[in-house]
Amino acid sequence: MTIRDARAVRVLVATGALTGLLAGCGIRATQVPTDFGPAPSMVPCELSASDLSTQPTPSGMPVEVFLLCSGALVRVNRSVQVAEGTEESQRRIAVAQGLLDALADDPSEVEDEAGYSTAVPPGLTVTGPTLGDPEDTLRLSTAPDSLPKYALAQIVCTFADSAAAGDNGSVVLGSTSAESLRRYECTQETESSPGEGNPPSEEINGS
């Protein structure tokens, strides 16, 4: 037997021994590497610093709106346009309309990939109080209770946490086609479970 033959025998013996050990441990030997792919990198409802850096820089008045993610309400940054010199009463309505438009817009690509969505339908408009209404009233083109539960929760919590309403965590809403008004509250339960019922509210005297 030559030196080369002896080396070949030793390699074969070592390979066979390794195969036997693997088989004894319940592991099937393989000649090709197994690749299970990279671990998921996207955490639902969280945007990384690199994700945020790809978002367009908003212009106008910075605001926050509530989108849906994993069945809960989640704050995201947006902006609304308000003309310089707008009177306070009209400024509040302009902010409210900007918030509605932002809620109805589709989430950005990175937000969509992270699981964000919205239930607010496009085309909603808002006006201010009519004669006899509380001064902080907002009247929607669609009756609040006719909106999907998720959409109403988004609108109530967004309005109640903005310059469009007072600073007491509530908002007075009605429709342009009915006199009745309700004061809605954005509670922790509304934020965590927006689909389980309309936000807490009480009827108030309207026009």
mmCIF file of C-alpha atoms in Angstrom:
data_model
loop_
_atom_site.group_PDB
_atom_site.id
_atom_site.type_symbol
_atom_site.label_atom_id
_atom_site.label_comp_id
_atom_site.label_asym_id
_atom_site.label_seq_id
_atom_site.Cartn_x
_atom_site.Cartn_y
_atom_site.Cartn_z
ATOM 1 C CA MET A 1 0.000 0.000 0.000
ATOM 2 C CA THR A 2 1.399 3.343 -0.971
ATOM 3 C CA ILE A 3 1.470 6.416 1.275
ATOM 4 C CA ARG A 4 -1.283 7.998 -0.846
ATOM 5 C CA ASP A 5 -3.508 4.877 -0.416
ATOM 6 C CA ALA A 6 -2.955 4.912 3.341
ATOM 7 C CA ARG A 7 -4.025 8.558 3.582
ATOM 8 C CA ALA A 8 -7.188 7.825 1.564
ATOM 9 C CA VAL A 9 -8.107 4.971 3.911
ATOM 10 C CA ARG A 10 -7.675 7.196 6.973
ATOM 11 C CA VAL A 11 -9.954 9.869 5.446
ATOM 12 C CA LEU A 12 -12.643 7.306 4.661
ATOM 13 C CA VAL A 13 -12.469 5.846 8.172
ATOM 14 C CA ALA A 14 -12.743 9.308 9.773
ATOM 15 C CA THR A 15 -15.708 10.199 7.571
ATOM 16 C CA GLY A 16 -17.460 6.968 8.409
ATOM 17 C CA ALA A 17 -16.865 7.461 12.117
ATOM 18 C CA LEU A 18 -18.331 10.993 11.987
ATOM 19 C CA THR A 19 -21.373 9.731 10.096
ATOM 20 C CA GLY A 20 -21.873 7.056 12.721
ATOM 21 C CA LEU A 21 -21.663 9.571 15.553
ATOM 22 C CA LEU A 22 -24.216 11.830 13.889
ATOM 23 C CA ALA A 23 -26.546 8.915 13.261
ATOM 24 C CA GLY A 24 -26.185 7.823 16.882
ATOM 25 C CA CYS A 25 -27.277 11.263 18.014
ATOM 26 C CA GLY A 26 -30.366 11.116 15.849
ATOM 27 C CA ILE A 27 -28.959 13.607 13.334
ATOM 28 C CA ARG A 28 -28.958 12.638 9.685
ATOM 29 C CA ALA A 29 -25.705 13.490 7.988
ATOM 30 C CA THR A 30 -25.912 15.741 4.973
ATOM 31 C CA GLN A 31 -23.438 16.867 2.397
ATOM 32 C CA VAL A 32 -25.085 20.241 1.738
ATOM 33 C CA PRO A 33 -25.529 23.130 4.195
ATOM 34 C CA THR A 34 -29.073 23.912 5.341
ATOM 35 C CA ASP A 35 -30.159 27.550 5.153
ATOM 36 C CA PHE A 36 -33.353 28.456 6.982
ATOM 37 C CA GLY A 37 -33.119 32.107 5.910
ATOM 38 C CA PRO A 38 -32.577 35.197 8.001
ATOM 39 C CA ALA A 39 -34.603 35.842 11.129
ATOM 40 C CA PRO A 40 -37.490 38.282 10.705
ATOM 41 C CA SER A 41 -36.226 41.831 11.132
ATOM 42 C CA MET A 42 -39.497 43.793 11.099
ATOM 43 C CA VAL A 43 -41.137 44.210 14.491
ATOM 44 C CA PRO A 44 -44.893 44.848 14.100
ATOM 45 C CA CYS A 45 -46.000 48.381 15.006
ATOM 46 C CA GLU A 46 -42.430 49.632 15.404
ATOM 47 C CA LEU A 47 -40.508 51.785 12.959
ATOM 48 C CA SER A 48 -36.725 51.776 13.188
ATOM 49 C CA ALA A 49 -34.579 54.893 12.906
ATOM 50 C CA SER A 50 -33.657 53.879 9.363
ATOM 51 C CA ASP A 51 -37.351 53.464 8.496
ATOM 52 C CA LEU A 52 -38.130 56.918 9.851
ATOM 53 C CA SER A 53 -35.261 58.444 7.901
ATOM 54 C CA THR A 54 -36.874 57.290 4.644
ATOM 55 C CA GLN A 55 -40.153 59.021 5.473
ATOM 56 C CA PRO A 56 -40.717 62.358 3.678
ATOM 57 C CA THR A 57 -40.054 65.368 5.867
ATOM 58 C CA PRO A 58 -43.464 66.846 6.742
ATOM 59 C CA SER A 59 -44.142 70.503 6.106
ATOM 60 C CA GLY A 60 -46.695 72.535 7.985
ATOM 61 C CA MET A 61 -48.002 72.207 11.518
ATOM 62 C CA PRO A 62 -46.793 68.970 13.182
ATOM 63 C CA VAL A 63 -49.596 66.802 14.581
ATOM 64 C CA GLU A 64 -50.194 63.236 15.707
ATOM 65 C CA VAL A 65 -52.926 60.927 14.471
ATOM 66 C CA PHE A 66 -53.965 57.455 15.556
ATOM 67 C CA LEU A 67 -53.623 54.596 13.083
ATOM 68 C CA LEU A 68 -54.463 50.934 13.636
ATOM 69 C CA CYS A 69 -51.856 48.271 14.274
ATOM 70 C CA SER A 70 -52.242 44.822 15.850
ATOM 71 C CA GLY A 71 -55.810 45.673 16.801
ATOM 72 C CA ALA A 72 -54.894 48.810 18.784
ATOM 73 C CA LEU A 73 -54.531 52.553 18.176
ATOM 74 C CA VAL A 74 -50.966 53.746 17.625
ATOM 75 C CA ARG A 75 -49.725 57.337 17.330
ATOM 76 C CA VAL A 76 -47.910 58.445 14.195
ATOM 77 C CA ASN A 77 -46.543 61.833 13.157
ATOM 78 C CA ARG A 78 -48.224 63.854 10.440
ATOM 79 C CA SER A 79 -48.615 67.526 9.514
ATOM 80 C CA VAL A 80 -51.478 69.810 8.505
ATOM 81 C CA GLN A 81 -51.508 73.042 6.549
ATOM 82 C CA VAL A 82 -53.000 76.143 8.172
ATOM 83 C CA ALA A 83 -52.749 79.500 6.444
ATOM 84 C CA GLU A 84 -51.010 82.331 8.280
ATOM 85 C CA GLY A 85 -53.393 84.753 9.946
ATOM 86 C CA THR A 86 -56.330 82.334 10.089
ATOM 87 C CA GLU A 87 -58.785 83.276 12.838
ATOM 88 C CA GLU A 88 -58.795 80.916 15.817
ATOM 89 C CA SER A 89 -62.268 79.498 15.150
ATOM 90 C CA GLN A 90 -61.425 78.786 11.505
ATOM 91 C CA ARG A 91 -57.958 77.564 12.435
ATOM 92 C CA ARG A 92 -59.520 74.866 14.617
ATOM 93 C CA ILE A 93 -61.683 73.669 11.738
ATOM 94 C CA ALA A 94 -58.716 73.697 9.350
ATOM 95 C CA VAL A 95 -56.746 71.545 11.796
ATOM 96 C CA ALA A 96 -59.699 69.152 12.181
ATOM 97 C CA GLN A 97 -60.051 68.787 8.403
ATOM 98 C CA GLY A 98 -56.312 68.223 8.037
ATOM 99 C CA LEU A 99 -56.443 65.520 10.690
ATOM 100 C CA LEU A 100 -59.353 63.793 8.924
ATOM 101 C CA ASP A 101 -57.477 63.871 5.627
ATOM 102 C CA ALA A 102 -54.352 62.463 7.282
ATOM 103 C CA LEU A 103 -56.370 59.653 8.866
ATOM 104 C CA ALA A 104 -57.966 58.745 5.538
ATOM 105 C CA ASP A 105 -54.652 58.673 3.652
ATOM 106 C CA ASP A 106 -52.997 55.310 3.086
ATOM 107 C CA PRO A 107 -50.058 54.650 5.429
ATOM 108 C CA SER A 108 -46.602 55.025 3.922
ATOM 109 C CA GLU A 109 -44.835 51.978 2.483
ATOM 110 C CA VAL A 110 -42.725 51.386 5.591
ATOM 111 C CA GLU A 111 -45.768 51.865 7.841
ATOM 112 C CA ASP A 112 -47.724 49.389 5.729
ATOM 113 C CA GLU A 113 -44.912 46.841 6.022
ATOM 114 C CA ALA A 114 -44.911 47.325 9.807
ATOM 115 C CA GLY A 115 -48.647 46.553 9.953
ATOM 116 C CA TYR A 116 -50.200 50.020 10.159
ATOM 117 C CA SER A 117 -53.613 50.637 8.573
ATOM 118 C CA THR A 118 -56.610 52.949 8.774
ATOM 119 C CA ALA A 119 -60.365 52.428 8.800
ATOM 120 C CA VAL A 120 -61.275 56.079 8.207
ATOM 121 C CA PRO A 121 -62.999 56.432 4.819
ATOM 122 C CA PRO A 122 -61.859 59.132 2.398
ATOM 123 C CA GLY A 123 -63.991 62.151 1.655
ATOM 124 C CA LEU A 124 -65.109 62.997 5.195
ATOM 125 C CA THR A 125 -65.487 66.705 5.861
ATOM 126 C CA VAL A 126 -65.904 68.650 9.081
ATOM 127 C CA THR A 127 -67.518 71.959 9.998
ATOM 128 C CA GLY A 128 -67.752 73.958 13.183
ATOM 129 C CA PRO A 129 -70.649 74.583 15.557
ATOM 130 C CA THR A 130 -74.043 75.795 14.419
ATOM 131 C CA LEU A 131 -76.215 78.213 16.365
ATOM 132 C CA GLY A 132 -76.748 76.894 19.891
ATOM 133 C CA ASP A 133 -73.875 74.342 19.788
ATOM 134 C CA PRO A 134 -71.019 74.362 22.298
ATOM 135 C CA GLU A 135 -68.133 76.340 20.798
ATOM 136 C CA ASP A 136 -65.872 73.268 20.594
ATOM 137 C CA THR A 137 -68.373 71.248 18.502
ATOM 138 C CA LEU A 138 -67.205 69.512 15.337
ATOM 139 C CA ARG A 139 -69.843 68.297 12.888
ATOM 140 C CA LEU A 140 -68.935 65.549 10.416
ATOM 141 C CA SER A 141 -70.440 64.950 6.977
ATOM 142 C CA THR A 142 -71.225 61.395 8.156
ATOM 143 C CA ALA A 143 -72.952 60.748 11.470
ATOM 144 C CA PRO A 144 -70.332 59.562 13.983
ATOM 145 C CA ASP A 145 -72.322 56.490 15.036
ATOM 146 C CA SER A 146 -72.660 55.480 11.373
ATOM 147 C CA LEU A 147 -68.889 55.153 11.011
ATOM 148 C CA PRO A 148 -67.105 51.832 11.550
ATOM 149 C CA LYS A 149 -66.120 51.391 15.220
ATOM 150 C CA TYR A 150 -62.414 51.454 14.385
ATOM 151 C CA ALA A 151 -62.800 54.641 12.344
ATOM 152 C CA LEU A 152 -64.771 56.423 15.075
ATOM 153 C CA ALA A 153 -62.142 55.456 17.657
ATOM 154 C CA GLN A 154 -59.383 56.815 15.416
ATOM 155 C CA ILE A 155 -61.232 60.105 14.902
ATOM 156 C CA VAL A 156 -62.214 60.579 18.551
ATOM 157 C CA CYS A 157 -58.734 59.912 19.913
ATOM 158 C CA THR A 158 -57.060 62.001 17.213
ATOM 159 C CA PHE A 159 -59.387 64.977 17.739
ATOM 160 C CA ALA A 160 -59.372 64.721 21.536
ATOM 161 C CA ASP A 161 -55.568 64.911 21.576
ATOM 162 C CA SER A 162 -55.267 67.886 19.235
ATOM 163 C CA ALA A 163 -55.809 71.605 18.787
ATOM 164 C CA ALA A 164 -59.098 70.748 17.075
ATOM 165 C CA ALA A 165 -60.792 70.108 20.427
ATOM 166 C CA GLY A 166 -60.371 71.084 24.069
ATOM 167 C CA ASP A 167 -57.575 69.862 26.294
ATOM 168 C CA ASN A 168 -59.727 67.567 28.435
ATOM 169 C CA GLY A 169 -59.347 64.371 26.399
ATOM 170 C CA SER A 170 -62.792 64.590 24.842
ATOM 171 C CA VAL A 171 -64.455 65.987 21.731
ATOM 172 C CA VAL A 172 -68.030 67.033 20.904
ATOM 173 C CA LEU A 173 -69.146 65.418 17.663
ATOM 174 C CA GLY A 174 -72.301 65.450 15.615
ATOM 175 C CA SER A 175 -73.315 65.321 11.989
ATOM 176 C CA THR A 176 -74.228 68.110 9.622
ATOM 177 C CA SER A 177 -77.616 66.476 9.011
ATOM 178 C CA ALA A 178 -78.825 66.058 12.614
ATOM 179 C CA GLU A 179 -79.139 68.245 15.684
ATOM 180 C CA SER A 180 -78.026 65.704 18.286
ATOM 181 C CA LEU A 181 -74.516 65.923 19.719
ATOM 182 C CA ARG A 182 -72.400 63.636 21.876
ATOM 183 C CA ARG A 183 -69.238 64.252 23.844
ATOM 184 C CA TYR A 184 -66.849 61.377 23.197
ATOM 185 C CA GLU A 185 -63.882 60.422 25.367
ATOM 186 C CA CYS A 186 -60.658 58.736 24.323
ATOM 187 C CA THR A 187 -59.872 56.252 27.091
ATOM 188 C CA GLN A 188 -57.114 53.684 27.507
ATOM 189 C CA GLU A 189 -59.678 51.004 26.713
ATOM 190 C CA THR A 190 -60.537 52.784 23.458
ATOM 191 C CA GLU A 191 -56.863 52.916 22.484
ATOM 192 C CA SER A 192 -56.174 49.273 23.323
ATOM 193 C CA SER A 193 -59.446 47.777 22.009
ATOM 194 C CA PRO A 194 -60.969 50.181 19.469
ATOM 195 C CA GLY A 195 -63.126 47.540 17.819
ATOM 196 C CA GLU A 196 -65.000 46.373 20.915
ATOM 197 C CA GLY A 197 -67.497 49.221 20.943
ATOM 198 C CA ASN A 198 -67.854 52.936 20.373
ATOM 199 C CA PRO A 199 -65.797 55.255 22.602
ATOM 200 C CA PRO A 200 -67.584 56.297 25.817
ATOM 201 C CA SER A 201 -69.921 59.225 25.191
ATOM 202 C CA GLU A 202 -72.785 61.199 26.609
ATOM 203 C CA GLU A 203 -75.497 63.132 24.839
ATOM 204 C CA ILE A 204 -75.423 66.890 25.247
ATOM 205 C CA ASN A 205 -77.760 69.678 24.220
ATOM 206 C CA GLY A 206 -77.132 70.853 20.701
ATOM 207 C CA SER A 207 -78.758 73.471 18.553
#
